[in-house]
Amino acid sequence: MAASRLELNLVRLLSRCEAMAAERRDPEEWRLEKYVAALEDMLRELKKQSSKPAPELLNEYSRKVDFLKGLLEAEKLSSSTEKALANQFLAPGRTPTTAKERTPATRTVHLQTKARCTGQMRSELLGTVRAALLLLLLLCCCFAALLLCCNEKQSAVELDAVLQHHQDMQEKLAEEMLSLARSLKNNTLAAQNVIKQDNQTLSHSLRMADQNFEKLKDESDRLEQHAKKSVNWLLWIMLIVVCFIFISMILFIRIFPKLK
């Protein structure tokens, strides 16, 4: 069954939205959000039509529209950790939107978004570690200045208390830095595992697509050869039948001459 005009428009707009989602956009960019809202309206209208597509195709359209909508909602979150967690729960499409795509565009966008969120998490953690180091350096400078400003008449007990207090603060900062370093290491390892698994899945999908394309090409060649053979046999049969009819007519005229 041929696709309706509404379905063709939905596919064109969906392909455009997938291309925009794959690009780096300005935070004030508003067109993609409006396009996704228009996709939702078009999908609702398509489901109400009497000549609507197959249920599997409608489910695939809904899956891709929900993915784009969830992607926009995840981008509005303030924390990179929340963005990465929200992207983990997004489900990209299973089939390409257009015939030009070898891999579903939403799956590529999903991988790019997860890699971008992982990079943001790494940058935030490194920034936190730098801030902790600067704070520790500032405390050391304050401690040195405090020692220089201490009066010679200050008692040894008070000096020991001040030293102990600053030592406790340094130990606490050192523990926080170690905790941040462990968290950074764990997040980096987790991100590497996720990216590695996604790369393996993408490579497997590309291999399967190439194999299916080669099989389809071989079957098309075989079908074309078979069709040519069938046409040749049909042509010979028609020639034999015509010759037989022609010879029969001649014999009939010879055997039964025209009555006088």
Tab-separated table of C-alpha atoms in Angstrom:
chain	number	residue	atom	x	y	z
A	1	MET	CA	0.000	0.000	0.000
A	2	ALA	CA	1.362	3.417	-1.020
A	3	ALA	CA	2.218	5.851	1.740
A	4	SER	CA	-0.158	8.766	2.254
A	5	ARG	CA	0.898	12.410	1.943
A	6	LEU	CA	0.743	12.803	5.737
A	7	GLU	CA	3.056	9.832	6.241
A	8	LEU	CA	5.547	11.157	3.663
A	9	ASN	CA	5.592	14.536	5.399
A	10	LEU	CA	6.101	12.839	8.763
A	11	VAL	CA	9.052	10.813	7.429
A	12	ARG	CA	10.666	13.938	5.906
A	13	LEU	CA	10.275	15.945	9.126
A	14	LEU	CA	11.500	13.002	11.226
A	15	SER	CA	14.623	12.670	9.085
A	16	ARG	CA	15.248	16.434	9.421
A	17	CYS	CA	14.876	16.260	13.222
A	18	GLU	CA	17.310	13.334	13.433
A	19	ALA	CA	19.869	15.303	11.412
A	20	MET	CA	19.452	18.352	13.687
A	21	ALA	CA	19.779	16.204	16.825
A	22	ALA	CA	23.084	14.802	15.536
A	23	GLU	CA	24.556	18.308	15.204
A	24	ARG	CA	25.908	20.519	17.983
A	25	ARG	CA	23.173	23.068	18.610
A	26	ASP	CA	23.108	26.441	20.289
A	27	PRO	CA	21.429	26.346	23.738
A	28	GLU	CA	18.915	28.912	22.508
A	29	GLU	CA	17.989	26.833	19.450
A	30	TRP	CA	14.188	26.404	19.425
A	31	ARG	CA	13.399	24.873	16.058
A	32	LEU	CA	14.027	21.248	17.029
A	33	GLU	CA	11.581	21.442	19.936
A	34	LYS	CA	8.897	22.907	17.654
A	35	TYR	CA	9.572	20.263	15.018
A	36	VAL	CA	9.209	17.449	17.576
A	37	ALA	CA	5.898	18.924	18.758
A	38	ALA	CA	4.735	18.991	15.120
A	39	LEU	CA	5.818	15.340	14.765
A	40	GLU	CA	3.639	14.388	17.729
A	41	ASP	CA	0.623	16.111	16.155
A	42	MET	CA	1.243	14.469	12.780
A	43	LEU	CA	1.632	11.050	14.415
A	44	ARG	CA	-1.685	11.436	16.231
A	45	GLU	CA	-3.397	12.400	12.962
A	46	LEU	CA	-1.791	9.458	11.162
A	47	LYS	CA	-3.117	7.001	13.767
A	48	LYS	CA	-6.663	8.337	13.217
A	49	GLN	CA	-6.627	7.803	9.449
A	50	SER	CA	-8.440	4.853	7.926
A	51	SER	CA	-5.524	4.081	5.576
A	52	LYS	CA	-2.905	4.159	8.303
A	53	PRO	CA	0.391	2.199	8.007
A	54	ALA	CA	1.075	-1.188	9.572
A	55	PRO	CA	1.139	-1.332	13.413
A	56	GLU	CA	4.860	-2.196	13.409
A	57	LEU	CA	5.664	0.913	11.353
A	58	LEU	CA	3.486	3.106	13.583
A	59	ASN	CA	5.265	1.746	16.671
A	60	GLU	CA	8.634	2.544	15.076
A	61	TYR	CA	7.506	6.121	14.340
A	62	SER	CA	6.297	6.513	17.938
A	63	ARG	CA	9.572	5.096	19.269
A	64	LYS	CA	11.642	7.623	17.310
A	65	VAL	CA	9.436	10.580	18.259
A	66	ASP	CA	9.570	9.576	21.948
A	67	PHE	CA	13.367	9.287	21.683
A	68	LEU	CA	13.688	12.829	20.292
A	69	LYS	CA	11.313	14.176	22.936
A	70	GLY	CA	13.263	12.449	25.735
A	71	LEU	CA	16.533	13.744	24.287
A	72	LEU	CA	15.271	17.322	24.469
A	73	GLU	CA	14.074	16.839	28.054
A	74	ALA	CA	17.445	15.360	29.056
A	75	GLU	CA	19.294	18.350	27.578
A	76	LYS	CA	17.308	20.671	29.861
A	77	LEU	CA	18.715	19.010	33.007
A	78	SER	CA	21.355	21.004	34.859
A	79	SER	CA	23.726	18.236	35.996
A	80	SER	CA	25.764	16.168	33.551
A	81	THR	CA	25.222	13.119	35.766
A	82	GLU	CA	21.453	13.537	35.465
A	83	LYS	CA	21.808	13.960	31.705
A	84	ALA	CA	23.877	10.765	31.408
A	85	LEU	CA	21.367	8.827	33.532
A	86	ALA	CA	18.416	10.129	31.502
A	87	ASN	CA	20.156	9.177	28.236
A	88	GLN	CA	20.662	5.640	29.488
A	89	PHE	CA	16.883	5.137	29.576
A	90	LEU	CA	16.277	6.468	26.043
A	91	ALA	CA	15.370	3.877	23.408
A	92	PRO	CA	16.463	4.751	19.839
A	93	GLY	CA	14.760	3.451	16.706
A	94	ARG	CA	15.424	-0.027	15.356
A	95	THR	CA	15.177	0.648	11.607
A	96	PRO	CA	16.489	3.440	9.339
A	97	THR	CA	14.089	6.277	8.585
A	98	THR	CA	15.134	6.660	4.951
A	99	ALA	CA	16.597	4.262	2.392
A	100	LYS	CA	19.887	6.221	2.378
A	101	GLU	CA	20.649	5.273	5.999
A	102	ARG	CA	22.603	2.099	6.723
A	103	THR	CA	22.263	2.479	10.501
A	104	PRO	CA	19.295	4.105	12.296
A	105	ALA	CA	20.090	7.794	12.818
A	106	THR	CA	18.559	7.777	16.301
A	107	ARG	CA	21.030	5.075	17.381
A	108	THR	CA	23.940	7.205	16.161
A	109	VAL	CA	22.527	10.247	17.981
A	110	HIS	CA	22.182	8.132	21.137
A	111	LEU	CA	25.851	7.108	21.021
A	112	GLN	CA	26.993	10.685	20.369
A	113	THR	CA	24.878	12.035	23.249
A	114	LYS	CA	26.211	9.439	25.705
A	115	ALA	CA	29.790	10.238	24.712
A	116	ARG	CA	29.104	13.979	25.106
A	117	CYS	CA	27.584	13.489	28.592
A	118	THR	CA	30.542	11.339	29.629
A	119	GLY	CA	32.945	14.093	28.561
A	120	GLN	CA	30.973	16.685	30.527
A	121	MET	CA	31.053	14.484	33.640
A	122	ARG	CA	34.815	14.108	33.303
A	123	SER	CA	35.263	17.868	32.920
A	124	GLU	CA	33.130	18.601	35.990
A	125	LEU	CA	35.041	16.100	38.102
A	126	LEU	CA	38.380	17.526	36.976
A	127	GLY	CA	37.124	21.019	37.798
A	128	THR	CA	36.134	19.868	41.293
A	129	VAL	CA	39.574	18.352	41.853
A	130	ARG	CA	41.247	21.589	40.720
A	131	ALA	CA	39.054	23.606	43.087
A	132	ALA	CA	39.982	21.307	45.972
A	133	LEU	CA	43.668	21.698	45.162
A	134	LEU	CA	43.343	25.485	45.085
A	135	LEU	CA	41.516	25.425	48.427
A	136	LEU	CA	44.253	23.273	49.925
A	137	LEU	CA	46.909	25.670	48.611
A	138	LEU	CA	45.010	28.605	50.079
A	139	LEU	CA	44.807	26.918	53.463
A	140	CYS	CA	48.528	26.220	53.383
A	141	CYS	CA	49.222	29.889	52.627
A	142	CYS	CA	46.934	30.951	55.467
A	143	PHE	CA	48.650	28.522	57.780
A	144	ALA	CA	52.079	29.881	56.824
A	145	ALA	CA	50.883	33.446	57.345
A	146	LEU	CA	49.417	32.468	60.694
A	147	LEU	CA	52.713	30.986	61.781
A	148	LEU	CA	54.556	34.148	60.750
A	149	CYS	CA	52.113	36.335	62.640
A	150	CYS	CA	52.192	34.281	65.804
A	151	ASN	CA	53.539	36.153	68.744
A	152	GLU	CA	56.716	34.826	70.261
A	153	LYS	CA	54.951	34.847	73.653
A	154	GLN	CA	52.273	32.397	72.416
A	155	SER	CA	52.333	29.281	74.465
A	156	ALA	CA	53.393	25.952	73.086
A	157	VAL	CA	49.993	24.442	73.905
A	158	GLU	CA	48.118	27.002	71.788
A	159	LEU	CA	50.582	26.550	68.933
A	160	ASP	CA	50.127	22.774	69.051
A	161	ALA	CA	46.342	23.206	69.009
A	162	VAL	CA	46.544	25.466	65.937
A	163	LEU	CA	48.886	23.028	64.204
A	164	GLN	CA	46.608	20.114	65.045
A	165	HIS	CA	43.553	21.989	63.765
A	166	HIS	CA	45.191	22.774	60.416
A	167	GLN	CA	46.556	19.269	60.160
A	168	ASP	CA	43.041	17.876	60.658
A	169	MET	CA	41.724	20.186	57.965
A	170	GLN	CA	44.467	19.081	55.562
A	171	GLU	CA	43.724	15.408	56.238
A	172	LYS	CA	40.019	16.003	55.640
A	173	LEU	CA	40.741	17.747	52.335
A	174	ALA	CA	43.106	14.955	51.337
A	175	GLU	CA	40.382	12.362	52.024
A	176	GLU	CA	37.898	14.352	49.940
A	177	MET	CA	40.394	14.553	47.093
A	178	LEU	CA	40.967	10.799	47.230
A	179	SER	CA	37.213	10.224	47.182
A	180	LEU	CA	36.820	12.503	44.174
A	181	ALA	CA	39.675	10.731	42.388
A	182	ARG	CA	38.071	7.322	43.028
A	183	SER	CA	34.722	8.610	41.769
A	184	LEU	CA	36.381	10.015	38.654
A	185	LYS	CA	38.136	6.716	38.002
A	186	ASN	CA	34.940	4.680	38.455
A	187	ASN	CA	32.915	6.980	36.196
A	188	THR	CA	35.641	6.918	33.548
A	189	LEU	CA	35.807	3.108	33.597
A	190	ALA	CA	32.022	2.848	33.423
A	191	ALA	CA	31.895	5.286	30.510
A	192	GLN	CA	34.644	3.366	28.690
A	193	ASN	CA	32.736	0.093	29.126
A	194	VAL	CA	29.509	1.644	27.835
A	195	ILE	CA	31.240	3.203	24.834
A	196	LYS	CA	33.062	-0.073	24.103
A	197	GLN	CA	29.803	-2.051	24.201
A	198	ASP	CA	28.071	0.506	21.986
A	199	ASN	CA	30.941	0.400	19.489
A	200	GLN	CA	30.773	-3.401	19.407
A	201	THR	CA	27.014	-3.280	18.846
A	202	LEU	CA	27.400	-0.696	16.092
A	203	SER	CA	30.149	-2.720	14.388
A	204	HIS	CA	28.015	-5.866	14.534
A	205	SER	CA	25.037	-3.990	13.065
A	206	LEU	CA	27.187	-2.633	10.220
A	207	ARG	CA	28.539	-6.116	9.459
A	208	MET	CA	25.036	-7.570	9.425
A	209	ALA	CA	23.837	-4.749	7.153
A	210	ASP	CA	26.710	-5.408	4.704
A	211	GLN	CA	25.973	-9.155	4.699
A	212	ASN	CA	22.272	-8.577	4.104
A	213	PHE	CA	23.060	-6.137	1.291
A	214	GLU	CA	25.354	-8.679	-0.415
A	215	LYS	CA	22.736	-11.449	-0.060
A	216	LEU	CA	20.040	-9.165	-1.450
A	217	LYS	CA	22.261	-8.278	-4.402
A	218	ASP	CA	22.975	-11.971	-5.167
A	219	GLU	CA	19.285	-12.862	-4.963
A	220	SER	CA	18.412	-9.916	-7.255
A	221	ASP	CA	20.944	-11.127	-9.850
A	222	ARG	CA	19.559	-14.668	-9.672
A	223	LEU	CA	15.998	-13.403	-10.021
A	224	GLU	CA	16.957	-11.278	-13.009
A	225	GLN	CA	18.648	-14.238	-14.733
A	226	HIS	CA	15.655	-16.427	-14.011
A	227	ALA	CA	13.288	-13.807	-15.466
A	228	LYS	CA	15.423	-13.586	-18.640
A	229	LYS	CA	15.355	-17.373	-19.025
A	230	SER	CA	11.592	-17.461	-18.588
A	231	VAL	CA	11.104	-14.779	-21.247
A	232	ASN	CA	13.380	-16.657	-23.702
A	233	TRP	CA	11.477	-19.953	-23.252
A	234	LEU	CA	8.125	-18.201	-23.657
A	235	LEU	CA	9.311	-16.579	-26.889
A	236	TRP	CA	10.421	-19.916	-28.361
A	237	ILE	CA	7.151	-21.561	-27.413
A	238	MET	CA	5.164	-18.783	-29.089
A	239	LEU	CA	7.273	-19.113	-32.276
A	240	ILE	CA	6.700	-22.898	-32.359
A	241	VAL	CA	2.947	-22.462	-31.879
A	242	VAL	CA	2.752	-19.869	-34.674
A	243	CYS	CA	4.747	-22.104	-37.037
A	244	PHE	CA	2.535	-25.076	-36.195
A	245	ILE	CA	-0.639	-23.078	-36.873
A	246	PHE	CA	0.794	-21.788	-40.153
A	247	ILE	CA	1.750	-25.294	-41.368
A	248	SER	CA	-1.620	-26.689	-40.268
A	249	MET	CA	-3.456	-24.033	-42.256
A	250	ILE	CA	-1.417	-24.855	-45.379
A	251	LEU	CA	-2.128	-28.580	-44.990
A	252	PHE	CA	-5.799	-27.874	-44.405
A	253	ILE	CA	-6.000	-25.825	-47.595
A	254	ARG	CA	-4.191	-28.569	-49.552
A	255	ILE	CA	-6.380	-31.369	-48.234
A	256	PHE	CA	-9.693	-29.545	-48.542
A	257	PRO	CA	-9.602	-27.521	-51.734
A	258	LYS	CA	-12.087	-24.761	-52.372
A	259	LEU	CA	-15.452	-25.999	-53.569
A	260	LYS	CA	-16.395	-25.061	-57.087
